[in-house]
Amino acid sequence: MPIWCINPDCNESNSEEQRDCQTCKSSLVFEWGESYRIIWSNIGTKEKPWIAEKKLPDGVVISRVYEATNGTQTSILKVLYSTDQTYVRLFEREFGLLDRLNRERRESKKNNCSFPRVPEVPNHPDISGQVNFKLKRDITVRYLMMEKINGQNLTEWKESNNNTKVTEEQAIQWLKEILIILNKIHELNFVHRDIHPRNIIKTPNNELVLIDYGCVREILDNVDTQLTQVFSLGYTPNEQVRRKAVKQS
């Protein structure tokens, strides 16, 4: 199994026994309670072992999402390369919200109460959500680890079922499941801002899980035209695309 370097200027594969990249000398090991390494999954390609990436118009890489393993389980590793405070705040918010949702879920389980499934982040006293990792060329990146939700997103599920139409009963049931987690997010005074079929995973036990909290924002009482623009074609309301979103958007 090849182990990949996260240096955006390198991105070369290495053998499993290596602890440092043989090309750029950056570390290949991430200490997150346990040692994790980037793997080439069937989601990535041999040339691009990440699941997704965000770039600026000039081609500068802002962030990438990888799959990482500690040898027994696979997790999602999000890496932020940009030091722009706009992206740093979004990165910190994502962990902060997931951490709060995770704590509420654990508390609900203790009290035998139900709570919607959310991606888990490590519950470890010595680990914070934002861990700095220095690459060999003296760039410090931020990264966070979270649970990989197994299953298909709703777009993949539809395609694998020959684009069969969803029944009205099924659609209503799915909407109810998603509204439960959205209600929890709104109770914490946040909005998700990027809800579409690719961000909803259908697990093997038919449970729906909302993912990708990288665009969450605190709820504002007034219209804010300075919001970071976030939209998915076909799913984002027009006023949000025009950066004139209101709470109802």
PDB file of C-alpha atoms in Angstrom:
ATOM      1  CA  MET A   1       0.000   0.000   0.000  1.00  0.00           C
ATOM      2  CA  PRO A   2       1.548   3.372  -0.986  1.00  0.00           C
ATOM      3  CA  ILE A   3       1.816   6.086   1.681  1.00  0.00           C
ATOM      4  CA  TRP A   4       1.411   9.613   0.371  1.00  0.00           C
ATOM      5  CA  CYS A   5       3.058  12.922   1.211  1.00  0.00           C
ATOM      6  CA  ILE A   6       0.675  15.828   1.973  1.00  0.00           C
ATOM      7  CA  ASN A   7       3.138  18.497   0.843  1.00  0.00           C
ATOM      8  CA  PRO A   8       1.190  20.168  -2.029  1.00  0.00           C
ATOM      9  CA  ASP A   9       4.477  20.777  -3.871  1.00  0.00           C
ATOM     10  CA  CYS A  10       5.408  17.106  -3.620  1.00  0.00           C
ATOM     11  CA  ASN A  11       2.498  14.666  -3.302  1.00  0.00           C
ATOM     12  CA  GLU A  12       4.691  11.619  -3.978  1.00  0.00           C
ATOM     13  CA  SER A  13       4.103   8.055  -2.821  1.00  0.00           C
ATOM     14  CA  ASN A  14       6.364   6.220  -0.378  1.00  0.00           C
ATOM     15  CA  SER A  15       6.654   2.680   0.917  1.00  0.00           C
ATOM     16  CA  GLU A  16       4.865   1.762   4.152  1.00  0.00           C
ATOM     17  CA  GLU A  17       8.018   1.512   6.270  1.00  0.00           C
ATOM     18  CA  GLN A  18       9.096   5.123   5.563  1.00  0.00           C
ATOM     19  CA  ARG A  19       8.446   7.794   8.205  1.00  0.00           C
ATOM     20  CA  ASP A  20       9.644  10.712   6.053  1.00  0.00           C
ATOM     21  CA  CYS A  21       8.961  11.419   2.398  1.00  0.00           C
ATOM     22  CA  GLN A  22      11.903  10.243   0.312  1.00  0.00           C
ATOM     23  CA  THR A  23      11.395  13.142  -2.113  1.00  0.00           C
ATOM     24  CA  CYS A  24      10.851  16.249   0.056  1.00  0.00           C
ATOM     25  CA  LYS A  25      11.702  14.855   3.530  1.00  0.00           C
ATOM     26  CA  SER A  26       8.365  15.964   5.082  1.00  0.00           C
ATOM     27  CA  SER A  27       7.017  13.691   7.799  1.00  0.00           C
ATOM     28  CA  LEU A  28       4.547  11.008   6.703  1.00  0.00           C
ATOM     29  CA  VAL A  29       3.263  10.269  10.219  1.00  0.00           C
ATOM     30  CA  PHE A  30       0.413  12.141  11.920  1.00  0.00           C
ATOM     31  CA  GLU A  31       0.125  11.679  15.657  1.00  0.00           C
ATOM     32  CA  TRP A  32      -3.552  11.848  16.588  1.00  0.00           C
ATOM     33  CA  GLY A  33      -3.690   9.643  19.647  1.00  0.00           C
ATOM     34  CA  GLU A  34      -2.295   7.014  17.272  1.00  0.00           C
ATOM     35  CA  SER A  35      -0.048   7.201  14.214  1.00  0.00           C
ATOM     36  CA  TYR A  36      -1.913   7.815  10.961  1.00  0.00           C
ATOM     37  CA  ARG A  37      -0.716   7.855   7.353  1.00  0.00           C
ATOM     38  CA  ILE A  38      -2.283   8.891   4.045  1.00  0.00           C
ATOM     39  CA  ILE A  39      -3.429   5.993   1.872  1.00  0.00           C
ATOM     40  CA  TRP A  40      -4.472   5.743  -1.751  1.00  0.00           C
ATOM     41  CA  SER A  41      -8.152   4.858  -1.612  1.00  0.00           C
ATOM     42  CA  ASN A  42     -10.460   3.913  -4.470  1.00  0.00           C
ATOM     43  CA  ILE A  43     -11.897   7.443  -4.158  1.00  0.00           C
ATOM     44  CA  GLY A  44      -8.642   9.082  -5.197  1.00  0.00           C
ATOM     45  CA  THR A  45      -6.369   8.289  -8.102  1.00  0.00           C
ATOM     46  CA  LYS A  46      -2.730   7.320  -8.269  1.00  0.00           C
ATOM     47  CA  GLU A  47      -1.850  10.895  -9.262  1.00  0.00           C
ATOM     48  CA  LYS A  48      -4.335  12.519  -6.842  1.00  0.00           C
ATOM     49  CA  PRO A  49      -4.781  10.459  -3.660  1.00  0.00           C
ATOM     50  CA  TRP A  50      -7.156  12.977  -2.070  1.00  0.00           C
ATOM     51  CA  ILE A  51     -10.944  12.868  -2.026  1.00  0.00           C
ATOM     52  CA  ALA A  52     -11.457  16.567  -2.719  1.00  0.00           C
ATOM     53  CA  GLU A  53      -9.565  19.822  -2.860  1.00  0.00           C
ATOM     54  CA  LYS A  54     -10.350  23.531  -2.908  1.00  0.00           C
ATOM     55  CA  LYS A  55      -8.311  25.971  -4.982  1.00  0.00           C
ATOM     56  CA  LEU A  56      -8.161  29.723  -5.458  1.00  0.00           C
ATOM     57  CA  PRO A  57      -8.686  31.042  -9.023  1.00  0.00           C
ATOM     58  CA  ASP A  58      -4.902  31.304  -9.466  1.00  0.00           C
ATOM     59  CA  GLY A  59      -4.531  27.590  -8.739  1.00  0.00           C
ATOM     60  CA  VAL A  60      -3.215  27.911  -5.184  1.00  0.00           C
ATOM     61  CA  VAL A  61      -4.409  24.952  -3.082  1.00  0.00           C
ATOM     62  CA  ILE A  62      -6.459  26.006  -0.027  1.00  0.00           C
ATOM     63  CA  SER A  63      -7.237  22.578   1.392  1.00  0.00           C
ATOM     64  CA  ARG A  64      -7.472  18.878   0.639  1.00  0.00           C
ATOM     65  CA  VAL A  65      -9.419  15.996   2.119  1.00  0.00           C
ATOM     66  CA  TYR A  66      -7.566  12.675   2.350  1.00  0.00           C
ATOM     67  CA  GLU A  67      -8.161   9.204   3.705  1.00  0.00           C
ATOM     68  CA  ALA A  68      -5.738   8.123   6.433  1.00  0.00           C
ATOM     69  CA  THR A  69      -5.207   4.868   8.281  1.00  0.00           C
ATOM     70  CA  ASN A  70      -3.654   3.764  11.563  1.00  0.00           C
ATOM     71  CA  GLY A  71      -3.425   0.218  10.238  1.00  0.00           C
ATOM     72  CA  THR A  72      -6.782  -0.932  11.566  1.00  0.00           C
ATOM     73  CA  GLN A  73      -9.277   1.760  10.660  1.00  0.00           C
ATOM     74  CA  THR A  74      -9.675   4.442   8.005  1.00  0.00           C
ATOM     75  CA  SER A  75     -10.400   8.052   8.903  1.00  0.00           C
ATOM     76  CA  ILE A  76     -10.867  11.327   7.063  1.00  0.00           C
ATOM     77  CA  LEU A  77      -7.997  13.810   7.277  1.00  0.00           C
ATOM     78  CA  LYS A  78      -8.702  17.435   6.362  1.00  0.00           C
ATOM     79  CA  VAL A  79      -5.613  19.545   5.673  1.00  0.00           C
ATOM     80  CA  LEU A  80      -5.668  23.352   5.481  1.00  0.00           C
ATOM     81  CA  TYR A  81      -2.715  24.879   3.632  1.00  0.00           C
ATOM     82  CA  SER A  82      -3.909  28.488   3.598  1.00  0.00           C
ATOM     83  CA  THR A  83      -3.077  30.914   6.407  1.00  0.00           C
ATOM     84  CA  ASP A  84      -5.833  33.325   5.324  1.00  0.00           C
ATOM     85  CA  GLN A  85      -7.918  34.044   8.429  1.00  0.00           C
ATOM     86  CA  THR A  86     -11.184  33.538   6.537  1.00  0.00           C
ATOM     87  CA  TYR A  87     -10.304  29.907   5.844  1.00  0.00           C
ATOM     88  CA  VAL A  88      -8.722  29.418   9.271  1.00  0.00           C
ATOM     89  CA  ARG A  89     -11.973  30.542  10.947  1.00  0.00           C
ATOM     90  CA  LEU A  90     -14.035  28.146   8.813  1.00  0.00           C
ATOM     91  CA  PHE A  91     -11.632  25.341   9.667  1.00  0.00           C
ATOM     92  CA  GLU A  92     -11.858  26.071  13.391  1.00  0.00           C
ATOM     93  CA  ARG A  93     -15.657  26.364  13.257  1.00  0.00           C
ATOM     94  CA  GLU A  94     -15.957  22.958  11.624  1.00  0.00           C
ATOM     95  CA  PHE A  95     -14.119  21.225  14.439  1.00  0.00           C
ATOM     96  CA  GLY A  96     -15.837  23.350  17.099  1.00  0.00           C
ATOM     97  CA  LEU A  97     -19.324  22.437  15.894  1.00  0.00           C
ATOM     98  CA  LEU A  98     -18.526  18.741  15.404  1.00  0.00           C
ATOM     99  CA  ASP A  99     -16.952  18.619  18.864  1.00  0.00           C
ATOM    100  CA  ARG A 100     -20.071  20.135  20.460  1.00  0.00           C
ATOM    101  CA  LEU A 101     -22.385  17.798  18.545  1.00  0.00           C
ATOM    102  CA  ASN A 102     -20.250  14.822  19.542  1.00  0.00           C
ATOM    103  CA  ARG A 103     -20.348  15.807  23.221  1.00  0.00           C
ATOM    104  CA  GLU A 104     -24.135  16.195  23.094  1.00  0.00           C
ATOM    105  CA  ARG A 105     -24.465  12.814  21.397  1.00  0.00           C
ATOM    106  CA  ARG A 106     -22.338  11.103  24.061  1.00  0.00           C
ATOM    107  CA  GLU A 107     -24.371  12.769  26.802  1.00  0.00           C
ATOM    108  CA  SER A 108     -27.631  11.686  25.138  1.00  0.00           C
ATOM    109  CA  LYS A 109     -26.410   8.080  25.009  1.00  0.00           C
ATOM    110  CA  LYS A 110     -25.642   8.187  28.737  1.00  0.00           C
ATOM    111  CA  ASN A 111     -29.230   9.284  29.370  1.00  0.00           C
ATOM    112  CA  ASN A 112     -30.633   6.709  26.903  1.00  0.00           C
ATOM    113  CA  CYS A 113     -31.864   9.480  24.611  1.00  0.00           C
ATOM    114  CA  SER A 114     -31.702   9.426  20.831  1.00  0.00           C
ATOM    115  CA  PHE A 115     -29.392  11.747  18.924  1.00  0.00           C
ATOM    116  CA  PRO A 116     -28.713  11.884  15.165  1.00  0.00           C
ATOM    117  CA  ARG A 117     -25.473  10.424  13.828  1.00  0.00           C
ATOM    118  CA  VAL A 118     -22.697  12.912  13.078  1.00  0.00           C
ATOM    119  CA  PRO A 119     -19.065  12.288  12.051  1.00  0.00           C
ATOM    120  CA  GLU A 120     -17.054  11.634  15.195  1.00  0.00           C
ATOM    121  CA  VAL A 121     -13.920  13.564  16.049  1.00  0.00           C
ATOM    122  CA  PRO A 122     -11.403  12.062  18.498  1.00  0.00           C
ATOM    123  CA  ASN A 123     -12.416  12.369  22.140  1.00  0.00           C
ATOM    124  CA  HIS A 124      -8.913  12.551  23.570  1.00  0.00           C
ATOM    125  CA  PRO A 125      -7.865  14.913  26.407  1.00  0.00           C
ATOM    126  CA  ASP A 126      -4.459  15.656  24.879  1.00  0.00           C
ATOM    127  CA  ILE A 127      -5.729  16.396  21.364  1.00  0.00           C
ATOM    128  CA  SER A 128      -7.148  19.695  20.191  1.00  0.00           C
ATOM    129  CA  GLY A 129      -9.099  20.196  17.005  1.00  0.00           C
ATOM    130  CA  GLN A 130      -6.440  22.242  15.301  1.00  0.00           C
ATOM    131  CA  VAL A 131      -3.075  20.529  15.113  1.00  0.00           C
ATOM    132  CA  ASN A 132      -0.161  22.200  13.380  1.00  0.00           C
ATOM    133  CA  PHE A 133       2.141  20.107  11.216  1.00  0.00           C
ATOM    134  CA  LYS A 134       5.310  21.540   9.695  1.00  0.00           C
ATOM    135  CA  LEU A 135       6.336  20.509   6.207  1.00  0.00           C
ATOM    136  CA  LYS A 136      10.004  20.392   5.266  1.00  0.00           C
ATOM    137  CA  ARG A 137       9.831  23.662   3.316  1.00  0.00           C
ATOM    138  CA  ASP A 138       8.897  25.422   6.548  1.00  0.00           C
ATOM    139  CA  ILE A 139       5.154  25.655   5.916  1.00  0.00           C
ATOM    140  CA  THR A 140       2.868  24.964   8.836  1.00  0.00           C
ATOM    141  CA  VAL A 141      -0.441  23.356   7.882  1.00  0.00           C
ATOM    142  CA  ARG A 142      -3.501  22.738  10.030  1.00  0.00           C
ATOM    143  CA  TYR A 143      -5.224  19.398  10.014  1.00  0.00           C
ATOM    144  CA  LEU A 144      -8.016  17.562  11.783  1.00  0.00           C
ATOM    145  CA  MET A 145      -9.050  13.929  11.845  1.00  0.00           C
ATOM    146  CA  MET A 146     -12.607  12.647  11.846  1.00  0.00           C
ATOM    147  CA  GLU A 147     -14.560   9.448  11.390  1.00  0.00           C
ATOM    148  CA  LYS A 148     -15.074   8.142   7.871  1.00  0.00           C
ATOM    149  CA  ILE A 149     -18.795   7.455   7.380  1.00  0.00           C
ATOM    150  CA  ASN A 150     -19.146   4.253   5.371  1.00  0.00           C
ATOM    151  CA  GLY A 151     -21.800   4.151   2.695  1.00  0.00           C
ATOM    152  CA  GLN A 152     -22.825   6.026  -0.449  1.00  0.00           C
ATOM    153  CA  ASN A 153     -23.825   9.656  -0.777  1.00  0.00           C
ATOM    154  CA  LEU A 154     -27.320  10.096  -2.188  1.00  0.00           C
ATOM    155  CA  THR A 155     -26.035  10.942  -5.674  1.00  0.00           C
ATOM    156  CA  GLU A 156     -23.983   7.717  -5.758  1.00  0.00           C
ATOM    157  CA  TRP A 157     -26.902   5.752  -4.311  1.00  0.00           C
ATOM    158  CA  LYS A 158     -29.250   7.050  -7.021  1.00  0.00           C
ATOM    159  CA  GLU A 159     -26.751   6.248  -9.791  1.00  0.00           C
ATOM    160  CA  SER A 160     -26.135   2.735  -8.443  1.00  0.00           C
ATOM    161  CA  ASN A 161     -29.901   2.136  -8.470  1.00  0.00           C
ATOM    162  CA  ASN A 162     -30.273   3.041 -12.157  1.00  0.00           C
ATOM    163  CA  ASN A 163     -31.514   6.539 -11.235  1.00  0.00           C
ATOM    164  CA  THR A 164     -34.724   5.074  -9.879  1.00  0.00           C
ATOM    165  CA  LYS A 165     -37.082   7.782  -8.638  1.00  0.00           C
ATOM    166  CA  VAL A 166     -37.384   8.074  -4.883  1.00  0.00           C
ATOM    167  CA  THR A 167     -40.906   7.476  -3.638  1.00  0.00           C
ATOM    168  CA  GLU A 168     -42.788  10.252  -1.856  1.00  0.00           C
ATOM    169  CA  GLU A 169     -42.786   8.217   1.368  1.00  0.00           C
ATOM    170  CA  GLN A 170     -39.013   7.686   1.181  1.00  0.00           C
ATOM    171  CA  ALA A 171     -38.355  11.369   0.424  1.00  0.00           C
ATOM    172  CA  ILE A 172     -40.449  12.460   3.417  1.00  0.00           C
ATOM    173  CA  GLN A 173     -38.651   9.990   5.689  1.00  0.00           C
ATOM    174  CA  TRP A 174     -35.247  11.232   4.529  1.00  0.00           C
ATOM    175  CA  LEU A 175     -36.275  14.859   5.006  1.00  0.00           C
ATOM    176  CA  LYS A 176     -37.357  14.095   8.564  1.00  0.00           C
ATOM    177  CA  GLU A 177     -34.000  12.464   9.329  1.00  0.00           C
ATOM    178  CA  ILE A 178     -32.007  15.406   7.947  1.00  0.00           C
ATOM    179  CA  LEU A 179     -34.226  17.965   9.686  1.00  0.00           C
ATOM    180  CA  ILE A 180     -33.425  16.364  13.050  1.00  0.00           C
ATOM    181  CA  ILE A 181     -29.695  17.040  12.691  1.00  0.00           C
ATOM    182  CA  LEU A 182     -30.321  20.480  11.156  1.00  0.00           C
ATOM    183  CA  ASN A 183     -32.450  21.346  14.168  1.00  0.00           C
ATOM    184  CA  LYS A 184     -29.551  20.373  16.469  1.00  0.00           C
ATOM    185  CA  ILE A 185     -27.158  22.534  14.441  1.00  0.00           C
ATOM    186  CA  HIS A 186     -29.558  25.496  14.561  1.00  0.00           C
ATOM    187  CA  GLU A 187     -30.026  25.076  18.313  1.00  0.00           C
ATOM    188  CA  LEU A 188     -26.275  25.695  18.610  1.00  0.00           C
ATOM    189  CA  ASN A 189     -26.787  28.884  16.557  1.00  0.00           C
ATOM    190  CA  PHE A 190     -25.117  27.612  13.385  1.00  0.00           C
ATOM    191  CA  VAL A 191     -26.218  27.002   9.798  1.00  0.00           C
ATOM    192  CA  HIS A 192     -24.692  24.353   7.513  1.00  0.00           C
ATOM    193  CA  ARG A 193     -24.852  26.316   4.199  1.00  0.00           C
ATOM    194  CA  ASP A 194     -23.943  23.441   1.864  1.00  0.00           C
ATOM    195  CA  ILE A 195     -26.717  20.853   1.888  1.00  0.00           C
ATOM    196  CA  HIS A 196     -27.018  18.732  -1.241  1.00  0.00           C
ATOM    197  CA  PRO A 197     -27.126  14.980  -2.082  1.00  0.00           C
ATOM    198  CA  ARG A 198     -23.331  14.532  -2.161  1.00  0.00           C
ATOM    199  CA  ASN A 199     -23.118  15.748   1.437  1.00  0.00           C
ATOM    200  CA  ILE A 200     -25.625  13.192   2.712  1.00  0.00           C
ATOM    201  CA  ILE A 201     -24.334   9.645   3.268  1.00  0.00           C
ATOM    202  CA  LYS A 202     -26.649   6.625   3.302  1.00  0.00           C
ATOM    203  CA  THR A 203     -25.012   4.034   5.562  1.00  0.00           C
ATOM    204  CA  PRO A 204     -25.318   0.237   5.134  1.00  0.00           C
ATOM    205  CA  ASN A 205     -28.020   0.213   7.858  1.00  0.00           C
ATOM    206  CA  ASN A 206     -30.007   2.875   5.926  1.00  0.00           C
ATOM    207  CA  GLU A 207     -29.148   5.689   8.307  1.00  0.00           C
ATOM    208  CA  LEU A 208     -28.623   9.169   6.803  1.00  0.00           C
ATOM    209  CA  VAL A 209     -25.622  11.198   7.961  1.00  0.00           C
ATOM    210  CA  LEU A 210     -25.014  14.834   7.044  1.00  0.00           C
ATOM    211  CA  ILE A 211     -21.305  15.493   6.378  1.00  0.00           C
ATOM    212  CA  ASP A 212     -18.969  18.364   5.393  1.00  0.00           C
ATOM    213  CA  TYR A 213     -19.260  21.034   8.068  1.00  0.00           C
ATOM    214  CA  GLY A 214     -16.500  23.119   6.501  1.00  0.00           C
ATOM    215  CA  CYS A 215     -18.868  25.945   5.530  1.00  0.00           C
ATOM    216  CA  VAL A 216     -20.824  26.274   8.784  1.00  0.00           C
ATOM    217  CA  ARG A 217     -21.478  29.778  10.040  1.00  0.00           C
ATOM    218  CA  GLU A 218     -22.989  31.312  13.132  1.00  0.00           C
ATOM    219  CA  ILE A 219     -26.562  32.556  12.647  1.00  0.00           C
ATOM    220  CA  LEU A 220     -26.731  36.323  12.224  1.00  0.00           C
ATOM    221  CA  ASP A 221     -29.703  38.516  13.113  1.00  0.00           C
ATOM    222  CA  ASN A 222     -29.369  40.689  10.033  1.00  0.00           C
ATOM    223  CA  VAL A 223     -28.596  40.383   6.343  1.00  0.00           C
ATOM    224  CA  ASP A 224     -24.850  40.130   5.820  1.00  0.00           C
ATOM    225  CA  THR A 225     -23.492  40.835   2.339  1.00  0.00           C
ATOM    226  CA  GLN A 226     -19.926  40.072   3.423  1.00  0.00           C
ATOM    227  CA  LEU A 227     -20.432  36.344   3.989  1.00  0.00           C
ATOM    228  CA  THR A 228     -17.936  33.986   2.379  1.00  0.00           C
ATOM    229  CA  GLN A 229     -19.610  32.841  -0.828  1.00  0.00           C
ATOM    230  CA  VAL A 230     -20.685  29.201  -0.608  1.00  0.00           C
ATOM    231  CA  PHE A 231     -22.949  27.586  -3.165  1.00  0.00           C
ATOM    232  CA  SER A 232     -23.711  24.329  -4.942  1.00  0.00           C
ATOM    233  CA  LEU A 233     -25.291  24.692  -8.357  1.00  0.00           C
ATOM    234  CA  GLY A 234     -28.952  23.728  -8.302  1.00  0.00           C
ATOM    235  CA  TYR A 235     -29.278  23.668  -4.500  1.00  0.00           C
ATOM    236  CA  THR A 236     -28.262  27.101  -3.222  1.00  0.00           C
ATOM    237  CA  PRO A 237     -30.950  29.851  -3.048  1.00  0.00           C
ATOM    238  CA  ASN A 238     -30.377  32.750  -5.427  1.00  0.00           C
ATOM    239  CA  GLU A 239     -29.995  35.346  -2.695  1.00  0.00           C
ATOM    240  CA  GLN A 240     -27.170  33.310  -1.151  1.00  0.00           C
ATOM    241  CA  VAL A 241     -25.374  33.182  -4.510  1.00  0.00           C
ATOM    242  CA  ARG A 242     -25.705  37.000  -4.680  1.00  0.00           C
ATOM    243  CA  ARG A 243     -24.219  37.248  -1.130  1.00  0.00           C
ATOM    244  CA  LYS A 244     -27.463  38.701   0.204  1.00  0.00           C
ATOM    245  CA  ALA A 245     -28.487  35.712   2.301  1.00  0.00           C
ATOM    246  CA  VAL A 246     -30.896  36.055   5.220  1.00  0.00           C
ATOM    247  CA  LYS A 247     -31.524  33.629   8.096  1.00  0.00           C
ATOM    248  CA  GLN A 248     -34.246  31.846   6.131  1.00  0.00           C
ATOM    249  CA  SER A 249     -31.846  31.096   3.278  1.00  0.00           C
TER     250      SER A 249
END
